[in-house]
mmCIF file of C-alpha atoms in Angstrom:
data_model
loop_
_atom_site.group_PDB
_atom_site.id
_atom_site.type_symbol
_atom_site.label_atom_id
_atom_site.label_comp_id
_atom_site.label_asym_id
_atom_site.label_seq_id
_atom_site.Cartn_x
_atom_site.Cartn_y
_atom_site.Cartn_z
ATOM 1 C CA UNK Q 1 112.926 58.018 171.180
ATOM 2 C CA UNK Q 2 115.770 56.939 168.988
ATOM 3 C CA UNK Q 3 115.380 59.417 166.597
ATOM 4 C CA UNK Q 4 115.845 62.122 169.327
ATOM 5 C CA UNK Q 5 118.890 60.425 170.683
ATOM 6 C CA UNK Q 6 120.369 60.563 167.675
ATOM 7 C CA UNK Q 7 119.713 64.536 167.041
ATOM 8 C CA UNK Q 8 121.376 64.784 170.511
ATOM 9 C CA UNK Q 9 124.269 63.515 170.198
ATOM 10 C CA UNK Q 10 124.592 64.998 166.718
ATOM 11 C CA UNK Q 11 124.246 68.074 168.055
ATOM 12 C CA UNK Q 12 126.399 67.756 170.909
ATOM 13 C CA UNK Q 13 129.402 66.840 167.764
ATOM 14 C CA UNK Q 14 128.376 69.818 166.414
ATOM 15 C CA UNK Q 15 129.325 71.740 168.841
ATOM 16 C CA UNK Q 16 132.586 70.381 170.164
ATOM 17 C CA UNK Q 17 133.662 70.261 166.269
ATOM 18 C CA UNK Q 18 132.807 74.152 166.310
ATOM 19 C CA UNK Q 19 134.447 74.729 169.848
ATOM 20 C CA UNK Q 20 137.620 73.342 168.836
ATOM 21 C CA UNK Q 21 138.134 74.724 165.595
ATOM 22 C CA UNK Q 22 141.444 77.578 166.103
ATOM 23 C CA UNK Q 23 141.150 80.513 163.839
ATOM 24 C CA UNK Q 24 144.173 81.735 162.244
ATOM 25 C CA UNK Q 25 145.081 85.032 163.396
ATOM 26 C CA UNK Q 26 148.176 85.679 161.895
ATOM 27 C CA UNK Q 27 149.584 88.299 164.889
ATOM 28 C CA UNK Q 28 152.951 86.969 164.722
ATOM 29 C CA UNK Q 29 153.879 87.857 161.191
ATOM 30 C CA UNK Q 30 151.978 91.162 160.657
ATOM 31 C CA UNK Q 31 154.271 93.535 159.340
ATOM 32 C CA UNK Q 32 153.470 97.015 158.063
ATOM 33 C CA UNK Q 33 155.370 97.951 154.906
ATOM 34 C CA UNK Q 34 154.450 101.320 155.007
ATOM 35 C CA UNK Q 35 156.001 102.710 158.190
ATOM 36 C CA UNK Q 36 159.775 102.714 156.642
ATOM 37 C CA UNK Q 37 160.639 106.311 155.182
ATOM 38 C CA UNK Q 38 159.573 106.716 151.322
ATOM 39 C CA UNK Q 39 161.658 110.713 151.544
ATOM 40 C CA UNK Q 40 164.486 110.894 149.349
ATOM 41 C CA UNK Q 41 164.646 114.770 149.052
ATOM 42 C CA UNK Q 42 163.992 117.809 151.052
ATOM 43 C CA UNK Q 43 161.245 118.032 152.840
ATOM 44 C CA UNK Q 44 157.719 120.555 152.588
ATOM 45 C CA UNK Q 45 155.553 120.863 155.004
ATOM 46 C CA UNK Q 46 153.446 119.447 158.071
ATOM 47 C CA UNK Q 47 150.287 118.966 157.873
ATOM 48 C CA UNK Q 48 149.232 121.942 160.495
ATOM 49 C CA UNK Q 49 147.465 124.355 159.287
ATOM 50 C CA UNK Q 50 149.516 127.625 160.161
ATOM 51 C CA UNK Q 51 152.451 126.282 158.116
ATOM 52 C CA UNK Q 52 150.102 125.996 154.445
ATOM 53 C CA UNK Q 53 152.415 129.197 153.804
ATOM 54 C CA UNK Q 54 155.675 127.527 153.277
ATOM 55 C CA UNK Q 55 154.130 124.457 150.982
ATOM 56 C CA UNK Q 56 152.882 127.247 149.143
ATOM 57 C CA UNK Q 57 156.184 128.175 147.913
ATOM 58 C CA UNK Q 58 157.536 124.712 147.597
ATOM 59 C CA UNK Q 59 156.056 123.744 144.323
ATOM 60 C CA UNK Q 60 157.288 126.904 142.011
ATOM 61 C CA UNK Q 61 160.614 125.879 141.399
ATOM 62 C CA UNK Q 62 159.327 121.952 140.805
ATOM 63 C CA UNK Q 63 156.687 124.291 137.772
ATOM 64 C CA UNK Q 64 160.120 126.167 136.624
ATOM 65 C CA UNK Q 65 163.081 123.285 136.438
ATOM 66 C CA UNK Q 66 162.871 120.137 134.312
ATOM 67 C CA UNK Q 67 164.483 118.205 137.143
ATOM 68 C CA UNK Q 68 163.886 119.338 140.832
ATOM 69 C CA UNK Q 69 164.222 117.829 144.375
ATOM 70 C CA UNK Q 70 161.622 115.783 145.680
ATOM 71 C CA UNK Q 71 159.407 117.507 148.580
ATOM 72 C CA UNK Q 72 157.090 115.615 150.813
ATOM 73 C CA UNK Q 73 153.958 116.770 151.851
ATOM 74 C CA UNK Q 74 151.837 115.895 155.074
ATOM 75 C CA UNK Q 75 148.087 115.552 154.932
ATOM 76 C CA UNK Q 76 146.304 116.406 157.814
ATOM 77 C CA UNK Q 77 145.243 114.038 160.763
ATOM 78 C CA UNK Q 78 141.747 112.844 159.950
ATOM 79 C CA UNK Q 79 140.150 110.909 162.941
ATOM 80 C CA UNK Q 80 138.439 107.932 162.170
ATOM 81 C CA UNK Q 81 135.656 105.471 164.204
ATOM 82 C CA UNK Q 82 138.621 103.403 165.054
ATOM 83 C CA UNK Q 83 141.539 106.280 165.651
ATOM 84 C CA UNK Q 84 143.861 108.881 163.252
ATOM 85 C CA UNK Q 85 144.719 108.752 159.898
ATOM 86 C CA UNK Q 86 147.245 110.400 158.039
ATOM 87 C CA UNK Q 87 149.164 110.447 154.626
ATOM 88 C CA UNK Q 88 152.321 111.836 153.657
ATOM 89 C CA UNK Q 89 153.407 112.203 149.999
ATOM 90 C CA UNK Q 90 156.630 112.512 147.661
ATOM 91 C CA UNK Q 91 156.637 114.871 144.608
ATOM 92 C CA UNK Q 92 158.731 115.168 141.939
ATOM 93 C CA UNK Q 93 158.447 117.179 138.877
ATOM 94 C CA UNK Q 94 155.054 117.363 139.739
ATOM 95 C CA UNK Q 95 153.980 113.825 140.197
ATOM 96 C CA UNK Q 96 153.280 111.757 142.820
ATOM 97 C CA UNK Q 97 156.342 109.259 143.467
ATOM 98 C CA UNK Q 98 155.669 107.931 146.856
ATOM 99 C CA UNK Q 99 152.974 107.536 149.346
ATOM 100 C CA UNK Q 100 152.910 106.603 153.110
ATOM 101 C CA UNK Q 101 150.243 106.526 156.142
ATOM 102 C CA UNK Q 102 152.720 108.180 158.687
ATOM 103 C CA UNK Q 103 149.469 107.781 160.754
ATOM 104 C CA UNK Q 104 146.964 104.757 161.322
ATOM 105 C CA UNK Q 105 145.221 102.536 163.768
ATOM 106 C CA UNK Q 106 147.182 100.280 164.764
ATOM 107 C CA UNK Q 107 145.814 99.826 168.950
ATOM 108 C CA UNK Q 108 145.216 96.124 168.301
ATOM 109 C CA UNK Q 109 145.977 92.636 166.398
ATOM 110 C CA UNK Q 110 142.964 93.386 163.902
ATOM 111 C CA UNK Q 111 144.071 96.877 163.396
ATOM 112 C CA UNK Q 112 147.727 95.912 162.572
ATOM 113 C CA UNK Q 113 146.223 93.173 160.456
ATOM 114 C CA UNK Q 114 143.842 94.946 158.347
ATOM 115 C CA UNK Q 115 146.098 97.947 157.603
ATOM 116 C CA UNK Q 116 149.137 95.375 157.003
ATOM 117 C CA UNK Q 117 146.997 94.417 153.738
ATOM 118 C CA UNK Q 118 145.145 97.807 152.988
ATOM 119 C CA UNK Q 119 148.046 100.874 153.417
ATOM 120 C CA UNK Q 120 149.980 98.984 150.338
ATOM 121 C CA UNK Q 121 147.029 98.507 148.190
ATOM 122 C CA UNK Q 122 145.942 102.706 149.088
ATOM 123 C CA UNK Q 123 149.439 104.006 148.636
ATOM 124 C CA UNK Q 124 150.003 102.545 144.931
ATOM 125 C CA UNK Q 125 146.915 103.083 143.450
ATOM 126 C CA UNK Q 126 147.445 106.460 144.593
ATOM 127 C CA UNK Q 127 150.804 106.831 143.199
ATOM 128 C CA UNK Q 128 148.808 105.052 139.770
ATOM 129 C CA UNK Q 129 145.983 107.364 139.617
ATOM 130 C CA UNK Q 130 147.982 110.743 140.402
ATOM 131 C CA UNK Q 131 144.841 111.732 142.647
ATOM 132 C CA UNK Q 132 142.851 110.986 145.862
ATOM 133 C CA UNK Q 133 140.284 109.543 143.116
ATOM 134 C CA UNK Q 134 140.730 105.696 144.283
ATOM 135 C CA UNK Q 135 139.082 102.701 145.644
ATOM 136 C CA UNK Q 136 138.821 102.022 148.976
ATOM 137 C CA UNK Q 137 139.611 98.463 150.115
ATOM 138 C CA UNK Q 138 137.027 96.224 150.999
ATOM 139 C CA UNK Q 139 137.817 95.541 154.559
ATOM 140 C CA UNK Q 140 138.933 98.781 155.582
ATOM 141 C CA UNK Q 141 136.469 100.760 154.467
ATOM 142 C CA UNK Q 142 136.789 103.530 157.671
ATOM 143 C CA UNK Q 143 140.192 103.550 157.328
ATOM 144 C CA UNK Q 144 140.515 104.196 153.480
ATOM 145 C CA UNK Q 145 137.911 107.174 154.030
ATOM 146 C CA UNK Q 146 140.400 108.958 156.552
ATOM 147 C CA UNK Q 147 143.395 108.655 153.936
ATOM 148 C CA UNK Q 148 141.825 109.401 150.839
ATOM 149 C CA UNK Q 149 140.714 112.424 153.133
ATOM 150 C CA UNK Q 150 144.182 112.775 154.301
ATOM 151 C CA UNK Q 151 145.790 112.101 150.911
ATOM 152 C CA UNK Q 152 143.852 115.247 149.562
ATOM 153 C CA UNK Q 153 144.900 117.554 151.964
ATOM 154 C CA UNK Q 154 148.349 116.865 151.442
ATOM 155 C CA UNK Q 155 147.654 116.783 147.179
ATOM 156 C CA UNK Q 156 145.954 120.462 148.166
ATOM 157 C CA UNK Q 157 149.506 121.673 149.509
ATOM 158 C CA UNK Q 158 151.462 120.382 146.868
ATOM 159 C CA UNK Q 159 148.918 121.961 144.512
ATOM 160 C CA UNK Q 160 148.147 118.747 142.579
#
């Protein structure tokens, strides 16, 4: 009888121990680095398809001049499980300078959270690599499939 007294009331611990343990959740200070604007030059195209005409043209006089204007570059809008994704680039003579999700969950705290930590880590190792040929981030696995997606549509109109 003791012995199950005992496993009662160590179980009953138990639980208000795990009850009362607060997670942190870090909503306050969640701040995503990649919505501020990366363009320092003139600007290619969207990422619709009827306008693949004009970024056509945009990269020919980047192939031609040493030293050219930068052009950005919209991938398109790939839907995800948990909502849209989509990448914008910067080229310069022909290389990648900057990268930014113009487009991203972002409907809750977890969202926010997860894509606070995993836009920064997608947009420099694709500015590293040159390419859509990266990692994705453990974590946000869904969400690095829509902007490597994303991130070669917009490499396809720059014609990287």
């Amino acid at each position: 009888m003791r012995r199950i007294a005992i496993a009662i009331m160590g179980t009953i611990s138990g639980l208000v121990l795990l009850f009362s343990y607060h997670t942190s959740r870090n909503e306050g200070s969640v701040a995503v680095a990649t919505s501020a604007p990366a363009v320092a030059g003139s600007s290619g195209s969207s990422g619709s398809s009827g306008s693949s005409g004009s970024a056509g043209a945009a990269p020919a006089p980047q192939a031609a001049q040493g030293a050219t204007a930068a052009a950005t570059y919209t991938g398109d809008s790939v839907m995800t499980r948990w909502g849209a994704v989509q990448v914008e680039i910067t080229v310069a003579d022909g290389k990648i300078t900057a990268v930014q999700a113009v487009e991203y969950p972002q409907n809750n705290a977890r969202d926010r959270q997860i894509n606070a930590y995993a836009l920064p880590v997608l947009a420099q190792e694709a500015t590293q690599a040159q390419s859509a040929q990266i990692d994705v981030v453990s974590g946000a696995t869904v969400t690095s499939d829509g902007y490597i997606q994303s991130l070669q549509s917009a490499l396809d109109q720059a014609h990287l």
